[in-house]
XYZ file of C-alpha atoms in Angstrom:
297
model
C 109.273 92.788 46.358
C 108.051 96.310 45.546
C 106.302 97.983 48.492
C 103.212 99.955 47.405
C 103.241 103.659 48.151
C 100.037 104.301 50.111
C 98.545 107.631 51.152
C 96.377 107.176 54.230
C 97.189 110.369 56.141
C 99.298 113.450 55.559
C 101.974 112.229 57.970
C 102.727 109.400 55.506
C 104.538 112.040 53.448
C 107.662 114.046 54.253
C 107.690 117.809 53.807
C 109.865 117.449 50.699
C 107.464 114.872 49.218
C 104.495 117.172 49.847
C 106.316 120.102 48.270
C 107.194 117.984 45.251
C 103.597 116.769 44.833
C 102.180 120.294 45.085
C 104.709 121.716 42.629
C 103.769 118.929 40.222
C 100.085 119.726 40.824
C 100.711 123.308 39.730
C 102.023 122.085 36.375
C 98.611 120.470 35.867
C 96.738 123.761 36.262
C 96.520 124.003 32.459
C 94.038 121.073 32.710
C 95.455 119.422 29.591
C 95.151 115.676 29.105
C 98.345 113.695 29.538
C 99.316 110.049 29.214
C 101.299 109.654 32.449
C 98.972 106.865 33.643
C 98.072 105.364 30.283
C 97.246 101.632 30.600
C 96.878 101.953 34.391
C 93.633 100.910 36.087
C 92.280 102.680 39.160
C 89.335 101.453 41.237
C 87.226 103.887 43.273
C 85.194 102.407 46.124
C 83.169 104.897 48.162
C 81.170 103.574 51.105
C 80.001 107.133 51.878
C 78.375 109.693 49.608
C 80.646 112.146 47.832
C 80.361 114.715 45.062
C 83.603 116.697 44.973
C 86.096 114.065 46.093
C 84.804 111.181 43.969
C 84.399 113.219 40.778
C 87.695 115.013 41.456
C 89.647 111.755 41.737
C 87.964 110.296 38.655
C 88.575 113.406 36.547
C 92.174 113.468 37.793
C 92.700 109.853 36.757
C 91.123 110.366 33.339
C 93.174 113.524 32.703
C 96.230 111.286 33.104
C 94.698 108.703 30.712
C 94.076 106.042 33.378
C 91.139 103.648 33.154
C 88.742 104.193 36.067
C 86.398 101.560 37.466
C 83.857 102.798 39.991
C 82.625 100.057 42.310
C 78.967 100.798 43.028
C 78.796 99.873 46.703
C 74.987 99.852 46.723
C 75.079 97.097 44.075
C 78.218 95.317 45.215
C 78.526 92.072 47.137
C 79.109 94.024 50.353
C 75.319 94.451 50.450
C 75.069 90.634 50.430
C 77.283 90.362 53.481
C 80.683 90.019 51.807
C 83.411 91.048 54.258
C 85.790 93.926 53.619
C 88.595 91.357 53.571
C 86.968 89.329 50.797
C 86.066 92.463 48.838
C 89.704 93.546 49.046
C 90.980 90.123 47.982
C 88.710 90.081 44.948
C 89.622 93.606 43.900
C 93.306 92.796 44.324
C 92.930 89.713 42.140
C 91.903 92.029 39.289
C 95.406 93.608 39.498
C 94.479 97.308 39.701
C 97.251 99.887 39.900
C 95.568 101.761 42.770
C 92.420 101.693 44.900
C 90.836 104.903 46.173
C 88.591 104.331 49.173
C 86.203 106.363 51.299
C 84.682 104.695 54.340
C 82.617 105.722 57.357
C 84.980 103.844 59.675
C 88.282 105.391 60.725
C 91.203 103.188 59.746
C 89.502 101.361 56.876
C 92.412 102.158 54.566
C 94.921 100.721 57.025
C 93.016 97.462 57.071
C 92.694 97.378 53.293
C 96.393 98.021 52.634
C 97.292 94.797 54.435
C 95.063 92.892 52.007
C 96.260 94.253 48.661
C 99.449 94.661 46.636
C 98.667 98.069 45.073
C 98.618 101.593 46.549
C 95.639 102.544 48.707
C 94.661 106.219 48.651
C 92.411 107.428 51.445
C 89.591 109.645 50.213
C 88.284 110.093 53.761
C 87.825 107.634 56.630
C 85.301 108.428 59.317
C 86.353 111.413 61.405
C 90.012 110.405 61.057
C 91.776 111.735 57.942
C 91.313 113.257 54.490
C 94.881 113.790 53.253
C 94.246 115.086 49.745
C 91.812 117.714 51.059
C 94.485 119.101 53.371
C 97.005 119.078 50.519
C 94.716 121.025 48.195
C 94.033 123.486 51.022
C 97.772 123.944 51.513
C 98.234 124.559 47.780
C 95.412 127.129 47.769
C 97.072 129.001 50.654
C 100.509 128.793 49.059
C 99.191 130.357 45.848
C 97.467 133.163 47.728
C 100.364 134.155 49.968
C 102.959 134.743 47.251
C 103.293 131.172 45.907
C 106.069 130.226 48.298
C 105.952 127.714 51.134
C 108.135 129.996 53.240
C 105.472 132.725 53.122
C 103.103 130.474 55.073
C 105.202 130.450 58.235
C 103.559 132.414 61.018
C 100.228 132.830 59.230
C 97.293 132.291 61.586
C 94.402 130.074 60.561
C 91.123 129.708 62.419
C 89.463 126.323 61.882
C 85.803 126.862 62.684
C 82.948 124.495 63.423
C 82.486 120.803 64.061
C 86.179 120.062 64.601
C 85.611 117.004 66.769
C 83.926 115.115 63.921
C 86.028 116.491 61.070
C 88.609 114.440 59.186
C 89.379 117.621 57.227
C 90.319 119.408 60.453
C 92.517 116.504 61.603
C 94.473 116.381 58.355
C 94.817 120.156 58.111
C 96.022 120.484 61.698
C 98.742 117.900 61.064
C 99.797 119.309 57.687
C 99.520 123.067 58.214
C 101.371 123.091 61.529
C 104.251 121.258 59.823
C 104.452 124.130 57.336
C 104.611 126.702 60.112
C 101.038 127.947 60.256
C 99.558 128.773 63.641
C 96.200 127.036 64.140
C 93.437 128.190 66.462
C 90.306 126.086 66.887
C 86.976 127.926 67.060
C 83.865 126.002 68.057
C 81.173 125.433 70.656
C 82.661 123.472 73.584
C 81.034 120.186 72.519
C 82.599 120.480 69.040
C 86.141 120.839 70.392
C 88.356 117.749 70.698
C 91.038 117.361 73.372
C 93.946 119.440 72.067
C 97.062 121.372 72.951
C 96.221 124.015 70.333
C 94.728 127.390 71.246
C 90.924 127.299 71.290
C 88.055 129.738 71.662
C 84.284 129.559 71.588
C 83.976 133.117 70.244
C 84.805 133.678 66.571
C 84.599 137.468 66.745
C 87.186 137.591 69.526
C 89.946 136.332 67.222
C 88.677 137.475 63.821
C 91.057 140.434 63.534
C 94.186 138.427 64.284
C 93.848 135.590 61.756
C 94.879 135.420 58.103
C 92.746 132.434 57.120
C 89.226 131.323 58.033
C 88.576 127.635 57.383
C 84.912 126.880 57.932
C 83.749 123.281 58.333
C 80.440 121.669 57.554
C 78.421 120.658 60.596
C 78.631 116.865 60.460
C 75.011 116.134 61.308
C 75.303 112.552 60.037
C 78.017 111.829 62.621
C 75.891 112.925 65.575
C 73.604 110.570 67.455
C 71.376 113.544 68.195
C 71.391 117.268 67.495
C 73.699 118.832 70.039
C 73.086 122.534 69.538
C 69.878 124.501 70.012
C 69.302 125.161 66.313
C 71.256 125.847 63.155
C 70.126 129.465 63.447
C 71.709 129.704 66.910
C 74.899 128.098 65.621
C 75.056 130.432 62.605
C 74.632 133.516 64.802
C 77.993 132.737 66.408
C 79.982 130.846 63.774
C 78.781 131.831 60.290
C 81.489 133.752 58.419
C 80.040 137.099 57.386
C 81.406 140.190 55.634
C 81.576 142.169 58.875
C 83.738 139.441 60.445
C 86.170 139.647 57.503
C 86.249 143.437 57.369
C 88.436 144.843 54.601
C 91.537 142.805 55.447
C 93.636 140.560 53.187
C 92.270 137.255 54.432
C 91.318 133.929 52.870
C 88.141 131.912 53.388
C 88.242 128.156 52.815
C 85.625 125.407 53.080
C 85.891 121.708 52.098
C 82.258 121.608 50.923
C 79.423 121.099 50.752
C 78.799 124.574 52.153
C 75.702 125.080 54.283
C 74.873 128.559 53.000
C 74.231 131.175 55.680
C 75.161 128.647 58.363
C 78.856 128.030 57.608
C 79.444 131.009 55.289
C 76.916 133.626 54.216
C 75.970 134.359 50.615
C 77.851 137.662 50.476
C 81.140 136.079 51.555
C 80.698 133.229 49.076
C 80.658 135.891 46.326
C 83.704 137.675 47.790
C 86.996 137.134 45.884
C 88.663 136.325 49.201
C 86.544 133.174 49.346
C 88.540 130.423 47.619
C 85.969 127.588 47.676
C 85.916 127.080 43.895
C 89.710 127.475 43.636
C 89.923 124.658 46.180
C 87.865 122.468 43.844
C 90.117 123.266 40.870
C 93.215 122.630 42.965
C 91.679 119.366 44.142
C 91.794 117.898 40.645
C 95.406 118.988 40.148
C 96.565 117.732 43.551
C 94.858 114.381 43.005
C 96.501 114.061 39.595
C 99.870 114.572 41.253
C 99.034 112.174 44.120
C 97.952 109.420 41.721
C 101.130 109.803 39.732
C 103.230 109.854 42.925
C 101.643 106.686 44.314
C 101.374 104.654 41.126
C 104.651 105.588 39.459
C 106.840 105.097 42.546
């Protein structure tokens, strides 16, 4: 029996598989429509709000000529008390070619994959993982630093902000360190998870030694209560500003949505070194390649 090819975290993929997917993604940068997934049906089921990831996956699927069915969770039987197991069984009975899921609970995709016979692609689960975000970030860095994976080795990246609650940080730490980048975590003490990586609470102390600044959104919805004095206090220490960047050849990344003048200030968002919109473009291409990789295995 054919075993579905799931993508639940970046460690599900080997380095050679990731390289292959990202090289394929680059061939999709022309944004032309193709028929690679013609007559395939993909279900998206998002139990958390999303703008970029949901629309990115759906555009990716449609660019490959797949049929996309969005399950409206607010109107689905889950609101009537249907269990995740029964939801999965019913979706599986419709014989989709892939299910893309986002869920507030870490590990939801692992549970779902045991209930279905098609690939499960994780579009973010709790504070656990967001594999395609890390892959599009890796592609964005590869393109900036000479379009070669080997050029990434030894580059230093500061991941800044609410790391403890960030699935984006988790996936990027796992993926980027495998490709030879040196990661330093920058955050207030209560935003830092237990880690063996270098850490600091002072962004300015390390600003001149890093090649990449990856700012994270403060995950206010994952906090029981506000655990910093104010957003203004937080921004005074951790907002990425032009004077922090200086005139160096650096890259600024953010998974979105950006809290303007808290995560990154307006001037930096206009700076060509800020790759936020390139990340969005690369997201569609990477998700095209991931869908093809998982469905056409």
